[in-house]
C-alpha cells in the first residue's frame, strides 16, 4: 500500500488511527471507544436529532479493496460517518448544512441511468447498476476541502473515472468533460430557487478527469452513498475545492471547450474553473490559508494550515506546470 508522504502539516502519529472496518455496525462505537469522536460528542448528540443517520450499517454494503494508487490512502483520523452524512452541501435540498440529511430522503435513486454524449465513439445510456460493474471497487481515504474553509477525511468507494472514460472512447477532439446532475423539482425542493442555475453542473479538463486520483464514487464508509452525499453516483476530485464534486450525476458530456460550471455562472470572479485548493490564492471574500477540520469543534482546537493542492501536490502539480495559478484559480 502506498502512503502519502508525511510533511510538516501532516498529523502526528498519535493522531493516526488504524483503518477501521466501516461495514460493521459497531464502527461508530469503536470510534468512540478509541476516543476519536469524543471531542465532537456534543455536535454528534445534537445531530442525532436527524433521524436515520448515525453510523454505517443501514444502507447496502459496498466494500472496496484498499487502493494502491499513490496518495489514495491518507493516514489521518477519519471524520465520523455522522459528521460526513449530516454536514453537507447539496443545494437542491436546501442551503443549511443539515438540510440535505433532513430532506434528501425524497431523492429517488432507483432506477438511475447515466447518459454519455458528445465527442465519444460510444455514446449511450446505462443503468448505474451496470456502470458500477465496469471496474473493481476501491476504497480511497481522501482529504476533502470545502471552499468555505472546512475539511473532512472520508473513505470513499468507487473506481478511477479514467476507467469509465476509456470504456466510452472519447474522440481526440474531446478536451473537457461536463458533468450534469439531476434537477427534479418534484423530489428536490430547492431546484428552481434563485441560488443557482439548475441543473448543478461541473467540469474537468480531460487530463484531470483521467488522473488516477479522480474517483467516480458510488459509496462511502463501506456502503452505498447516502442520498445527501450524492447517491447513487458522484465525483470526488480530492485536490480541488468540494464544489467540483458533482453529486447525483445523470449526464456526462465530452466537449471541446471549457464548460462553465454552476458556480462559475453565478460568480465567475469568485469561483474559477480549476478551483484547485491553493492556500496562496484567497477567495475574494476570505483567506484560504487555513481550514477547520469537522469534528475538531472544541474551543481549543487549532485551525489547520491548508496544503497546496490539498496535500496532493506530488501527484497533481505537473498537470498545471507553467500555468499562472492566480489567474487560473
Ligand atoms: N452537487 C450537487 N448536485 N449539488 C450541490 O449543491 N454541492 C457541492 C458538491 N456537489 C453540490 C454538489 C459542494 S459546494 C460541496 S462542498 C460538496 O458537494 C459537498 O459534498 P459532501 O456533502 O458529500 O461533503
CSV table of C-alpha atoms and ligand atoms in Angstrom, one decimal:
chain,number,residue,atom,x,y,z
A,1,UNK,CA,0.0,0.0,0.0
A,2,UNK,CA,1.4,3.4,-1.0
A,3,UNK,CA,1.1,6.0,1.7
A,4,UNK,CA,1.2,9.7,1.1
A,5,UNK,CA,4.4,11.3,2.4
A,6,UNK,CA,4.4,13.0,5.8
A,7,UNK,CA,5.1,16.7,5.8
A,8,UNK,CA,5.1,19.3,8.5
A,9,UNK,CA,1.3,19.7,8.2
A,10,UNK,CA,0.5,16.1,8.5
A,11,UNK,CA,-0.8,14.8,11.8
A,12,UNK,CA,1.4,13.4,14.5
A,13,UNK,CA,1.5,9.6,14.7
A,14,UNK,CA,-0.7,9.7,17.8
A,15,UNK,CA,-3.5,11.1,15.6
A,16,UNK,CA,-3.3,8.3,13.1
A,17,UNK,CA,-5.8,5.6,13.6
A,18,UNK,CA,-5.8,2.1,12.0
A,19,UNK,CA,-8.1,1.6,9.2
A,20,UNK,CA,-11.4,0.7,10.8
A,21,UNK,CA,-13.9,-1.8,9.4
A,22,UNK,CA,-16.6,0.5,8.1
A,23,UNK,CA,-19.0,-2.2,7.2
A,24,UNK,CA,-19.6,-3.1,10.8
A,25,UNK,CA,-22.5,-1.6,12.6
A,26,UNK,CA,-20.2,-1.2,15.6
A,27,UNK,CA,-18.0,1.3,13.6
A,28,UNK,CA,-19.1,4.4,15.4
A,29,UNK,CA,-19.0,2.8,18.8
A,30,UNK,CA,-15.5,1.6,18.0
A,31,UNK,CA,-14.5,5.2,17.1
A,32,UNK,CA,-16.0,6.4,20.3
A,33,UNK,CA,-14.1,3.8,22.3
A,34,UNK,CA,-10.9,5.0,20.7
A,35,UNK,CA,-11.7,8.5,21.7
A,36,UNK,CA,-11.8,9.5,18.1
A,37,UNK,CA,-15.2,11.0,18.3
A,38,UNK,CA,-15.0,12.2,21.9
A,39,UNK,CA,-14.3,15.9,21.0
A,40,UNK,CA,-17.3,16.0,18.7
A,41,UNK,CA,-19.7,14.2,21.0
A,42,UNK,CA,-21.7,17.3,21.7
A,43,UNK,CA,-22.0,18.0,18.0
A,44,UNK,CA,-22.8,14.4,17.4
A,45,UNK,CA,-25.5,14.4,20.0
A,46,UNK,CA,-27.2,17.4,18.5
A,47,UNK,CA,-27.0,15.9,15.0
A,48,UNK,CA,-28.6,12.7,16.3
A,49,UNK,CA,-31.8,14.6,16.0
A,50,UNK,CA,-31.7,14.0,12.3
A,51,UNK,CA,-33.5,10.7,12.0
A,52,UNK,CA,-31.8,7.8,10.3
A,53,UNK,CA,-28.2,9.0,10.4
A,54,UNK,CA,-25.9,7.6,13.0
A,55,UNK,CA,-23.4,5.1,11.6
A,56,UNK,CA,-22.9,2.9,8.6
A,57,UNK,CA,-24.9,-0.3,8.8
A,58,UNK,CA,-28.2,1.0,7.4
A,59,UNK,CA,-27.5,1.0,3.7
A,60,UNK,CA,-26.4,-1.7,1.3
A,61,UNK,CA,-22.8,-2.7,1.8
A,62,UNK,CA,-20.3,-1.6,-0.9
A,63,UNK,CA,-16.9,-2.7,0.2
A,64,UNK,CA,-13.8,-1.8,-1.8
A,65,UNK,CA,-10.2,-3.1,-1.6
A,66,UNK,CA,-7.7,-0.6,-0.3
A,67,UNK,CA,-6.4,1.4,-3.3
A,68,UNK,CA,-2.8,1.1,-4.3
A,69,UNK,CA,-2.8,4.3,-6.3
A,70,UNK,CA,-0.2,6.8,-4.9
A,71,UNK,CA,-1.8,9.2,-2.5
A,72,UNK,CA,-5.1,7.3,-2.4
A,73,UNK,CA,-4.9,6.2,1.3
A,74,UNK,CA,-4.5,9.1,3.6
A,75,UNK,CA,-3.4,8.1,7.1
A,76,UNK,CA,-5.3,10.7,9.0
A,77,UNK,CA,-8.1,10.5,11.6
A,78,UNK,CA,-11.2,9.7,9.7
A,79,UNK,CA,-14.2,12.0,10.0
A,80,UNK,CA,-17.1,10.2,11.7
A,81,UNK,CA,-19.9,9.0,9.4
A,82,UNK,CA,-22.3,11.1,11.5
A,83,UNK,CA,-20.5,14.3,10.5
A,84,UNK,CA,-19.8,13.3,6.9
A,85,UNK,CA,-23.5,12.4,6.4
A,86,UNK,CA,-25.1,15.4,8.2
A,87,UNK,CA,-22.9,18.4,7.4
A,88,UNK,CA,-23.4,18.7,3.6
A,89,UNK,CA,-23.8,21.0,0.7
A,90,UNK,CA,-26.4,19.8,-1.7
A,91,UNK,CA,-28.3,22.9,-2.6
A,92,UNK,CA,-31.1,21.0,-4.4
A,93,UNK,CA,-32.2,20.1,-0.8
A,94,UNK,CA,-31.6,23.4,1.0
A,95,UNK,CA,-28.9,25.8,2.0
A,96,UNK,CA,-28.3,24.8,5.6
A,97,UNK,CA,-25.7,22.2,6.2
A,98,UNK,CA,-28.3,20.0,7.9
A,99,UNK,CA,-30.9,20.3,5.1
A,100,UNK,CA,-29.6,17.6,2.8
A,101,UNK,CA,-29.7,14.9,5.5
A,102,UNK,CA,-33.2,16.1,6.5
A,103,UNK,CA,-34.6,16.5,3.0
A,104,UNK,CA,-32.8,14.2,0.6
A,105,UNK,CA,-34.9,11.1,1.5
A,106,UNK,CA,-37.2,12.2,-1.4
A,107,UNK,CA,-34.4,11.6,-3.9
A,108,UNK,CA,-35.4,8.5,-6.0
A,109,UNK,CA,-32.2,6.7,-6.9
A,110,UNK,CA,-33.8,3.6,-8.5
A,111,UNK,CA,-34.0,3.3,-11.4
A,112,UNK,CA,-31.0,5.6,-12.2
A,113,UNK,CA,-29.3,6.0,-15.6
A,114,UNK,CA,-26.3,8.0,-16.7
A,115,UNK,CA,-26.2,9.3,-20.3
A,116,UNK,CA,-23.0,9.8,-22.2
A,117,UNK,CA,-23.0,12.2,-25.1
A,118,UNK,CA,-20.8,14.5,-27.1
A,119,UNK,CA,-17.4,13.7,-28.5
A,120,UNK,CA,-17.2,9.9,-27.9
A,121,UNK,CA,-17.2,6.8,-30.0
A,122,UNK,CA,-19.6,5.0,-27.7
A,123,UNK,CA,-22.4,7.4,-26.6
A,124,UNK,CA,-25.2,5.7,-24.7
A,125,UNK,CA,-27.3,5.4,-21.6
A,126,UNK,CA,-26.5,2.9,-18.9
A,127,UNK,CA,-28.1,1.9,-15.6
A,128,UNK,CA,-25.9,2.7,-12.6
A,129,UNK,CA,-26.1,-1.0,-11.6
A,130,UNK,CA,-24.2,-1.7,-14.9
A,131,UNK,CA,-21.7,1.1,-14.6
A,132,UNK,CA,-20.8,0.1,-11.1
A,133,UNK,CA,-19.5,-3.2,-12.5
A,134,UNK,CA,-17.2,-1.6,-15.1
A,135,UNK,CA,-14.3,-1.8,-12.8
A,136,UNK,CA,-13.4,-3.2,-9.3
A,137,UNK,CA,-14.4,-1.2,-6.3
A,138,UNK,CA,-11.6,0.5,-4.4
A,139,UNK,CA,-11.6,2.3,-1.1
A,140,UNK,CA,-9.8,5.6,-1.1
A,141,UNK,CA,-9.3,7.7,2.0
A,142,UNK,CA,-9.2,11.3,0.8
A,143,UNK,CA,-8.8,14.7,2.5
A,144,UNK,CA,-11.7,16.9,1.4
A,145,UNK,CA,-11.5,20.7,1.5
A,146,UNK,CA,-14.6,22.9,1.0
A,147,UNK,CA,-14.2,26.4,-0.4
A,148,UNK,CA,-15.9,27.7,2.7
A,149,UNK,CA,-12.9,26.7,4.9
A,150,UNK,CA,-13.7,23.4,6.4
A,151,UNK,CA,-12.4,19.9,5.7
A,152,UNK,CA,-13.0,16.3,6.4
A,153,UNK,CA,-11.3,12.9,5.8
A,154,UNK,CA,-13.6,10.4,4.1
A,155,UNK,CA,-13.3,6.8,3.0
A,156,UNK,CA,-14.9,6.8,-0.4
A,157,UNK,CA,-15.7,3.7,-2.6
A,158,UNK,CA,-15.5,3.7,-6.3
A,159,UNK,CA,-13.1,3.4,-9.2
A,160,UNK,CA,-11.0,5.8,-11.2
A,161,UNK,CA,-13.0,7.9,-13.6
A,162,UNK,CA,-10.4,7.1,-16.2
A,163,UNK,CA,-11.8,3.5,-16.3
A,164,UNK,CA,-15.2,4.9,-17.2
A,165,UNK,CA,-13.8,7.3,-19.8
A,166,UNK,CA,-11.7,4.5,-21.5
A,167,UNK,CA,-14.9,2.5,-21.9
A,168,UNK,CA,-16.8,5.1,-23.8
A,169,UNK,CA,-13.8,6.0,-26.0
A,170,UNK,CA,-13.6,9.8,-26.3
A,171,UNK,CA,-12.6,11.3,-29.7
A,172,UNK,CA,-9.3,13.3,-30.0
A,173,UNK,CA,-11.3,16.5,-30.1
A,174,UNK,CA,-12.8,15.9,-26.6
A,175,UNK,CA,-10.8,18.3,-24.4
A,176,UNK,CA,-13.1,18.6,-21.4
A,177,UNK,CA,-15.9,16.7,-19.7
A,178,UNK,CA,-19.0,18.2,-18.3
A,179,UNK,CA,-21.0,16.5,-15.5
A,180,UNK,CA,-24.7,17.3,-15.3
A,181,UNK,CA,-26.7,16.3,-12.3
A,182,UNK,CA,-30.3,15.6,-11.6
A,183,UNK,CA,-32.6,18.6,-11.3
A,184,UNK,CA,-36.1,17.2,-10.5
A,185,UNK,CA,-38.3,19.8,-8.9
A,186,UNK,CA,-40.7,17.1,-7.7
A,187,UNK,CA,-38.1,15.4,-5.5
A,188,UNK,CA,-35.7,18.3,-4.9
A,189,UNK,CA,-37.4,21.1,-3.1
A,190,UNK,CA,-34.8,23.8,-3.9
A,191,UNK,CA,-34.5,23.2,-7.7
A,192,UNK,CA,-35.9,26.3,-9.3
A,193,UNK,CA,-34.8,28.6,-6.4
A,194,UNK,CA,-32.6,31.5,-7.4
A,195,UNK,CA,-29.4,30.3,-5.6
A,196,UNK,CA,-28.1,28.6,-8.7
A,197,UNK,CA,-28.7,28.0,-12.3
A,198,UNK,CA,-30.1,24.4,-12.4
A,199,UNK,CA,-29.1,21.7,-13.1
A,200,UNK,CA,-25.9,21.8,-11.0
A,201,UNK,CA,-23.1,21.2,-13.3
A,202,UNK,CA,-19.3,20.8,-13.2
A,203,UNK,CA,-16.4,20.3,-15.5
A,204,UNK,CA,-12.9,18.9,-15.7
A,205,UNK,CA,-10.1,19.1,-18.3
A,206,UNK,CA,-9.5,15.8,-19.9
A,207,UNK,CA,-6.1,15.2,-18.2
A,208,UNK,CA,-7.7,16.0,-14.8
A,209,UNK,CA,-10.5,13.6,-15.5
A,210,UNK,CA,-8.0,10.9,-16.5
A,211,UNK,CA,-5.8,11.4,-13.4
A,212,UNK,CA,-5.9,8.2,-11.3
A,213,UNK,CA,-6.9,10.0,-8.2
A,214,UNK,CA,-10.2,11.3,-9.8
A,215,UNK,CA,-12.8,8.9,-8.4
A,216,UNK,CA,-16.2,8.0,-9.8
A,217,UNK,CA,-17.8,7.4,-6.5
A,218,UNK,CA,-20.6,5.1,-5.5
A,219,UNK,CA,-20.1,4.6,-1.8
A,220,UNK,CA,-18.5,5.8,1.4
A,221,UNK,CA,-17.7,4.0,4.7
A,222,UNK,CA,-18.1,0.7,3.0
A,223,UNK,CA,-21.7,1.3,2.0
A,224,UNK,CA,-23.6,2.8,-1.0
A,225,UNK,CA,-23.8,6.6,-0.8
A,226,UNK,CA,-26.5,8.1,1.4
A,227,UNK,CA,-28.7,10.4,-0.7
A,228,UNK,CA,-27.4,13.5,0.9
A,229,UNK,CA,-23.8,12.7,-0.2
A,230,UNK,CA,-24.8,12.4,-3.9
A,231,UNK,CA,-26.3,8.9,-4.4
A,232,UNK,CA,-26.1,6.9,-6.5
A,233,UNK,CA,-23.0,8.3,-8.3
A,234,UNK,CA,-20.9,11.4,-7.8
A,235,UNK,CA,-17.4,12.7,-8.5
A,236,UNK,CA,-14.6,13.1,-6.0
A,237,UNK,CA,-11.5,15.1,-7.1
A,238,UNK,CA,-9.5,15.4,-3.9
A,239,UNK,CA,-7.1,18.2,-4.8
A,240,UNK,CA,-10.0,20.6,-5.7
A,241,UNK,CA,-12.5,22.5,-3.6
A,242,UNK,CA,-15.5,20.4,-2.7
A,243,UNK,CA,-17.9,22.1,-5.1
A,244,UNK,CA,-16.2,20.4,-8.1
A,245,UNK,CA,-17.5,17.1,-6.8
A,246,UNK,CA,-20.8,16.9,-8.7
A,247,UNK,CA,-23.4,14.8,-6.9
A,248,UNK,CA,-26.2,12.6,-8.3
A,249,UNK,CA,-24.8,12.7,-11.9
A,250,UNK,CA,-27.2,11.9,-14.8
A,251,UNK,CA,-25.2,13.0,-17.8
A,252,UNK,CA,-21.5,13.0,-18.8
A,253,UNK,CA,-20.8,15.1,-21.9
A,254,UNK,CA,-17.5,15.2,-23.8
A,255,UNK,CA,-16.8,18.6,-25.2
A,256,UNK,CA,-14.2,20.7,-27.0
A,257,UNK,CA,-14.5,23.9,-25.0
A,258,UNK,CA,-14.1,24.6,-21.3
A,259,UNK,CA,-17.6,24.2,-19.8
A,260,UNK,CA,-19.0,26.8,-17.5
A,261,UNK,CA,-19.8,25.3,-14.1
A,262,UNK,CA,-22.8,26.2,-11.9
A,263,UNK,CA,-20.8,28.4,-9.5
A,264,UNK,CA,-18.9,30.0,-12.4
A,265,UNK,CA,-22.2,31.1,-13.9
A,266,UNK,CA,-23.3,32.7,-10.6
A,267,UNK,CA,-20.0,34.3,-9.6
A,268,UNK,CA,-17.1,33.9,-12.0
A,269,UNK,CA,-14.9,36.3,-10.1
A,270,UNK,CA,-15.2,34.1,-7.0
A,271,UNK,CA,-15.2,30.5,-8.4
A,272,UNK,CA,-12.8,29.7,-11.2
A,273,UNK,CA,-13.0,26.7,-13.5
A,274,UNK,CA,-9.9,25.0,-11.9
A,275,UNK,CA,-10.7,25.6,-8.3
A,276,UNK,CA,-7.6,23.7,-7.1
A,277,UNK,CA,-7.1,24.0,-3.4
A,278,UNK,CA,-4.5,26.8,-3.1
A,279,UNK,CA,-3.6,28.4,0.3
A,280,UNK,CA,-1.8,31.2,-1.6
A,281,UNK,CA,-4.8,32.4,-3.6
A,282,UNK,CA,-7.6,33.8,-1.4
A,283,UNK,CA,-11.2,33.8,-2.2
A,284,UNK,CA,-12.1,37.4,-2.9
A,285,UNK,CA,-14.1,37.5,0.4
A,286,UNK,CA,-11.9,35.3,2.7
A,287,UNK,CA,-8.5,33.7,3.2
A,288,UNK,CA,-7.9,30.2,2.0
A,289,UNK,CA,-4.7,29.8,4.1
A,290,UNK,CA,-6.3,27.7,6.9
A,291,UNK,CA,-9.2,25.3,7.5
A,292,UNK,CA,-11.3,23.9,10.2
A,293,UNK,CA,-11.4,20.1,10.4
A,294,UNK,CA,-15.0,19.0,11.0
A,295,UNK,CA,-15.1,17.1,14.3
A,296,UNK,CA,-12.4,19.3,15.8
A,297,UNK,CA,-15.1,21.7,17.1
A,298,UNK,CA,-13.6,22.2,20.6
A,299,UNK,CA,-12.8,25.7,21.9
A,300,UNK,CA,-9.1,24.8,22.0
A,301,UNK,CA,-8.8,23.2,18.6
A,302,UNK,CA,-6.5,25.0,16.3
A,303,UNK,CA,-7.2,25.7,12.7
A,304,UNK,CA,-5.0,23.6,10.3
A,305,UNK,CA,-2.9,25.1,7.5
A,306,UNK,CA,-4.4,24.4,4.1
A,307,UNK,CA,-2.0,22.5,1.9
A,308,UNK,CA,-1.2,23.2,-1.8
A,309,UNK,CA,-3.4,21.1,-4.0
A,310,UNK,CA,-5.0,19.9,-0.7
A,311,UNK,CA,-1.8,17.8,0.0
A,312,UNK,CA,-1.9,16.1,-3.3
A,313,UNK,CA,0.8,18.3,-4.8
A,314,UNK,CA,3.2,15.5,-5.6
A,315,UNK,CA,0.6,13.6,-7.6
A,316,UNK,CA,-1.1,16.5,-9.5
A,317,UNK,CA,1.2,19.6,-9.7
A,318,UNK,CA,2.5,18.5,-13.1
A,319,UNK,CA,-1.0,18.9,-14.6
A,320,UNK,CA,-0.6,22.7,-14.1
A,321,UNK,CA,3.0,23.2,-15.0
A,322,UNK,CA,3.6,26.6,-16.5
A,323,UNK,CA,0.1,27.9,-15.6
A,324,UNK,CA,-0.3,31.1,-13.5
A,325,UNK,CA,-2.5,29.7,-10.7
A,326,UNK,CA,-3.5,33.1,-9.5
A,327,UNK,CA,-5.1,33.7,-12.9
A,328,UNK,CA,-6.4,30.1,-13.4
A,329,UNK,CA,-7.8,29.8,-9.9
B,1,LIG,N1,-23.6,18.6,-6.3
B,1,LIG,C1,-24.9,19.0,-6.5
B,1,LIG,N2,-25.6,18.3,-7.4
B,1,LIG,N3,-25.4,20.0,-5.8
B,1,LIG,C2,-24.7,20.7,-4.9
B,1,LIG,O1,-25.2,21.7,-4.3
B,1,LIG,N4,-22.6,21.0,-3.7
B,1,LIG,C3,-21.1,20.9,-3.9
B,1,LIG,C4,-20.7,19.4,-4.2
B,1,LIG,N5,-21.6,18.8,-5.1
B,1,LIG,C5,-23.3,20.3,-4.6
B,1,LIG,C6,-22.8,19.2,-5.4
B,1,LIG,C7,-20.4,21.4,-2.7
B,1,LIG,S1,-20.5,23.1,-2.5
B,1,LIG,C8,-19.7,20.6,-1.9
B,1,LIG,S2,-18.7,21.3,-0.7
B,1,LIG,C9,-19.7,19.1,-2.0
B,1,LIG,O2,-20.7,18.7,-2.9
B,1,LIG,C10,-20.1,18.6,-0.6
B,1,LIG,O3,-20.1,17.2,-0.6
B,1,LIG,P1,-20.4,16.4,0.7
B,1,LIG,O4,-21.7,16.9,1.2
B,1,LIG,O5,-20.5,14.9,0.4
B,1,LIG,O6,-19.3,16.7,1.7
